Short mmCIF file of C-alpha atoms in Angstrom, two decimals:
data_model
loop_
_atom_site.label_atom_id
_atom_site.label_comp_id
_atom_site.label_asym_id
_atom_site.label_seq_id
_atom_site.Cartn_x
_atom_site.Cartn_y
_atom_site.Cartn_z
CA MET A 26 0.00 0.00 0.00
CA PHE A 27 1.17 3.55 -0.70
CA LYS A 28 -0.49 6.96 -0.49
CA PRO A 29 0.45 9.27 -3.32
CA LYS A 30 -1.04 12.65 -4.04
CA LEU A 31 -2.39 12.65 -7.57
CA LYS A 32 -2.67 15.66 -9.79
CA PHE A 33 -4.14 15.44 -13.26
CA VAL A 34 -4.50 17.73 -16.23
CA THR A 35 -7.84 19.01 -17.47
CA LEU A 36 -9.92 16.31 -19.11
CA LYS A 37 -11.43 17.61 -22.35
CA THR A 38 -13.65 14.75 -23.55
CA PHE A 39 -15.30 11.54 -22.45
CA THR A 40 -18.02 9.28 -23.82
CA VAL A 41 -21.30 8.54 -22.10
CA ALA A 42 -24.15 6.53 -23.66
CA ASN A 43 -22.50 6.59 -27.08
CA ASN A 44 -22.64 10.40 -27.13
CA LEU A 45 -19.42 12.39 -27.17
CA TRP A 46 -19.65 15.26 -24.74
CA ILE A 47 -17.16 18.04 -25.32
CA ILE A 48 -16.90 19.51 -21.87
CA SER A 49 -14.31 20.95 -19.58
CA VAL A 50 -13.85 18.88 -16.43
CA CYS A 51 -11.31 19.82 -13.77
CA LEU A 52 -9.69 16.97 -11.91
CA LYS A 53 -9.21 17.92 -8.30
CA THR A 54 -6.00 17.12 -6.46
CA SER A 55 -6.92 14.80 -3.62
CA ASP A 56 -5.28 12.54 -1.07
CA ILE A 57 -6.02 8.96 -2.06
CA SER A 58 -6.26 7.07 1.19
CA GLU A 59 -5.46 3.66 -0.28
CA LEU A 60 -4.02 2.98 -3.72
CA GLN A 61 -3.50 -0.77 -3.84
CA MET A 62 -1.03 -2.63 -6.04
CA LYS A 63 -2.58 -5.76 -7.48
CA THR A 64 -0.56 -8.43 -9.30
CA VAL A 65 -2.67 -10.61 -11.58
CA LYS A 66 -2.33 -13.41 -14.12
CA HIS A 67 -4.00 -13.87 -17.47
CA GLY A 68 -7.59 -15.02 -16.92
CA ASP A 69 -7.85 -13.93 -13.27
CA ASN A 70 -10.95 -12.31 -11.78
CA ILE A 71 -10.48 -9.37 -9.41
CA THR A 72 -12.49 -6.75 -7.54
CA ILE A 73 -11.16 -3.26 -6.87
CA LYS A 74 -12.62 -1.54 -3.83
CA CYS A 75 -14.07 1.97 -3.91
CA ASP A 76 -14.09 4.05 -0.71
CA LEU A 77 -17.37 5.72 -1.62
CA ASN A 78 -20.81 4.73 -0.36
CA MET A 79 -23.18 4.74 -3.30
CA ALA A 80 -26.29 5.42 -1.22
CA GLU A 81 -24.77 8.47 0.46
CA GLU A 82 -22.66 9.97 -2.33
CA ASN A 83 -25.22 9.52 -5.10
CA LYS A 84 -27.50 12.12 -3.52
CA ASN A 85 -25.28 15.02 -4.52
CA ASN A 86 -22.64 13.46 -6.78
CA HIS A 87 -22.21 11.00 -9.61
CA LEU A 88 -19.80 8.16 -8.93
CA ALA A 89 -17.35 7.04 -11.58
CA TRP A 90 -14.46 4.70 -12.33
CA TYR A 91 -11.59 5.76 -14.56
CA LYS A 92 -8.63 3.94 -16.03
CA GLN A 93 -5.34 5.68 -16.76
CA ASN A 94 -2.32 4.35 -18.65
CA PHE A 95 1.09 6.03 -18.57
CA GLY A 96 1.20 9.11 -20.79
CA LYS A 97 -2.54 9.06 -21.55
CA LEU A 98 -5.61 10.87 -20.26
CA PRO A 99 -7.94 9.00 -17.88
CA GLU A 100 -10.60 6.91 -19.66
CA ASN A 101 -14.11 6.79 -18.24
CA ILE A 102 -15.13 3.20 -17.48
CA VAL A 103 -18.51 3.64 -15.83
CA ARG A 104 -20.55 6.29 -14.00
CA SER A 105 -23.71 6.35 -11.92
CA PHE A 106 -26.77 8.52 -12.42
CA GLY A 107 -28.59 10.57 -9.78
CA ASP A 108 -29.75 9.07 -6.51
CA THR A 109 -30.56 5.69 -8.05
CA LYS A 110 -28.47 2.55 -8.43
CA LYS A 111 -28.36 2.93 -12.19
CA TYR A 112 -25.03 3.17 -13.97
CA ARG A 113 -23.73 3.02 -17.52
CA PHE A 114 -20.47 1.71 -18.96
CA ASP A 115 -18.48 3.43 -21.65
CA PRO A 116 -18.67 1.43 -24.92
CA ALA A 117 -14.93 0.61 -24.70
CA PHE A 118 -15.57 -1.23 -21.40
CA ASN A 119 -19.00 -2.68 -22.17
CA SER A 120 -17.75 -6.13 -23.14
CA GLY A 121 -19.34 -7.90 -20.18
CA ARG A 122 -16.03 -8.45 -18.37
CA PHE A 123 -16.51 -5.31 -16.25
CA SER A 124 -19.24 -5.08 -13.63
CA ILE A 125 -20.21 -2.92 -10.66
CA ASN A 126 -21.31 -3.99 -7.19
CA VAL A 127 -24.00 -1.48 -6.21
CA ASP A 128 -24.95 -3.08 -2.91
CA GLY A 129 -24.08 0.00 -0.88
CA VAL A 130 -20.67 0.31 -2.50
CA PHE A 131 -19.30 1.07 -5.97
CA ASP A 132 -16.67 -1.65 -6.33
CA LEU A 133 -15.38 -2.52 -9.80
CA SER A 134 -15.00 -6.18 -10.83
CA ILE A 135 -12.99 -7.36 -13.83
CA ASN A 136 -13.29 -10.92 -15.14
CA GLU A 137 -10.87 -12.84 -17.36
CA ILE A 138 -8.03 -10.34 -17.04
CA LYS A 139 -6.11 -9.50 -20.22
CA GLU A 140 -2.83 -7.67 -20.76
CA ASP A 141 -4.78 -4.65 -22.04
CA ASP A 142 -6.34 -4.32 -18.58
CA VAL A 143 -3.02 -3.30 -17.01
CA GLY A 144 -3.11 0.26 -15.69
CA THR A 145 -4.24 2.48 -12.82
CA TYR A 146 -7.92 2.31 -11.84
CA LEU A 147 -9.36 5.26 -9.94
CA CYS A 148 -12.70 5.63 -8.19
CA GLY A 149 -14.08 9.13 -7.72
CA LYS A 150 -17.09 11.38 -7.44
CA ILE A 151 -18.23 14.03 -9.89
CA SER A 152 -19.75 17.24 -8.56
CA THR A 153 -20.66 19.85 -11.22
CA SER A 154 -17.38 20.07 -13.19
CA ILE A 155 -15.05 18.63 -10.53
CA ILE A 156 -13.84 15.02 -10.37
CA GLU A 157 -12.30 13.99 -7.06
CA PHE A 158 -10.55 10.63 -6.92
CA VAL A 159 -10.59 8.95 -3.52
CA SER A 160 -9.30 5.39 -4.04
CA GLY A 161 -8.04 2.94 -6.62
CA ALA A 162 -5.49 0.33 -7.58
CA LEU A 163 -2.47 -0.21 -9.80
CA LEU A 164 -3.01 -3.38 -11.83
CA MET A 165 0.13 -5.23 -12.97
CA PHE A 166 0.75 -8.56 -14.68
CA GLU A 167 2.84 -11.07 -12.74
CA GLU A 168 5.01 -11.68 -15.82
CA ASN A 169 5.80 -7.96 -15.93
CA ASN A 170 7.18 -8.15 -12.39
CA HIS A 171 9.70 -10.80 -13.45
CA TRP A 172 10.91 -8.58 -16.26
CA ILE A 173 11.23 -5.66 -13.84
CA VAL A 174 13.34 -7.78 -11.46
CA ILE A 175 15.52 -9.01 -14.35
CA ALA A 176 15.96 -5.46 -15.65
CA LEU A 177 16.92 -4.16 -12.20
CA ALA A 178 19.40 -7.02 -11.68
CA ALA A 179 20.95 -6.43 -15.11
CA SER A 180 21.22 -2.70 -14.41
CA THR A 181 22.93 -3.39 -11.08
CA ILE A 182 25.46 -5.76 -12.70
CA ILE A 183 26.22 -3.30 -15.50
CA LEU A 184 26.66 -0.50 -12.96
CA ALA A 185 29.07 -2.65 -10.90
CA ILE A 186 31.12 -3.49 -14.02
CA MET A 187 31.28 0.18 -14.98
CA VAL A 188 32.48 1.12 -11.48
CA VAL A 189 35.25 -1.52 -11.66
CA LEU A 190 36.33 -0.40 -15.14
CA PHE A 191 36.39 3.25 -14.11
CA GLY A 192 38.43 2.28 -11.03
CA ILE A 193 41.01 0.43 -13.15
CA LEU A 194 41.17 3.30 -15.65
CA PHE A 195 41.64 5.85 -12.88
CA LYS A 196 44.38 3.72 -11.27
CA ASN A 197 46.27 3.43 -14.58
CA GLN A 198 45.99 7.17 -15.15
CA MET A 199 47.38 7.85 -11.67
CA LYS A 200 50.36 5.53 -12.32
CA ALA A 201 51.10 7.26 -15.64
CA HIS A 202 50.88 10.65 -13.95
CA ILE A 203 53.30 9.61 -11.17
CA LEU A 204 55.82 8.23 -13.71
CA PHE A 205 55.60 11.43 -15.74
CA GLN A 206 56.24 13.54 -12.63
CA ALA A 207 59.26 11.37 -11.69
CA GLU A 208 60.82 11.70 -15.17
CA HIS A 209 60.16 15.43 -15.25
CA SER A 210 61.80 15.86 -11.82
CA THR A 211 64.96 13.99 -13.00
CA ILE A 212 65.30 16.27 -16.02
CA LEU A 213 64.99 19.36 -13.82
CA ASN A 214 67.66 18.10 -11.41
CA TYR A 215 70.06 17.36 -14.28
CA ALA A 216 69.53 20.87 -15.67
CA ALA A 217 70.22 22.35 -12.25
CA VAL A 218 73.52 20.44 -11.97
CA ARG A 219 74.62 21.63 -15.39
CA PHE A 220 73.77 25.17 -14.44
CA THR A 221 75.88 25.09 -11.26
CA GLN A 222 78.97 23.94 -13.21
CA LYS A 223 78.99 27.00 -15.53
CA PRO A 224 80.35 29.57 -13.02
CA SER A 225 83.35 27.30 -12.29
CA SER A 226 84.27 27.25 -15.99
CA SER A 227 84.09 31.05 -16.40
CA THR A 228 86.17 31.58 -13.28
CA THR A 229 88.90 29.37 -14.69
CA CYS A 230 88.88 31.37 -17.89
CA ARG A 231 89.27 34.62 -16.00
CA VAL A 232 92.21 33.25 -14.00
CA LYS A 233 93.88 32.02 -17.16
CA ASP A 234 93.48 35.41 -18.81
CA SER A 235 95.03 37.13 -15.81
CA GLN A 236 98.02 34.81 -15.89
CA ASP A 237 98.56 35.48 -19.59
CA VAL A 238 98.62 39.24 -19.02
CA TYR A 239 101.03 38.88 -16.15
CA ALA A 240 103.37 36.80 -18.32
CA GLN A 241 103.39 39.43 -21.03
CA ILE A 242 104.38 42.16 -18.58
CA LYS A 243 107.11 39.99 -17.17
CA VAL A 244 108.82 39.48 -20.59
CA SER A 245 108.94 43.16 -21.52
#
């Protein structure tokens, strides 16, 4: 169980009784008290609970179920009418596999689950132009969970290999840098030694010149 805060964009269109209503409906941000995660298999039958009481809420609001897939607008599945127990499914969900329990609640049942049924199912109430979602469930296929685990494991292994390779590369670069510094230091020391020997040579030359001059004076 987890409790996210959902925020949706404005819903422009939905279909009711085969008629396309072009209306502007604002989806209210609400705290969903219980968004369940249901893992199913192909052919399973499930019931998704709605935290709304049909007898109480239907007096002032219409109740509705919506389905939302990633990157798409919510699709209307079914909605109630007035203060009665009447409801109507959208044609896209009127295959007989979807049904509503109207015995005081507004739970949604889905029979013979298919892969197309995967998605987020939200139960809410419609008041004037506001839709407020109060509960729902995230429907996932069991096979999809295995792929998620495999993908996460593969990502972890690849990340570990990359870390090791980067570590080896960094270590080799550090060794090369240390060797370069050592060679550069040897060259500098050799240059310094050569530089210190130059004054000794010039001094000798000066002394030799002085001796030559002295010899010339002595002969004359």
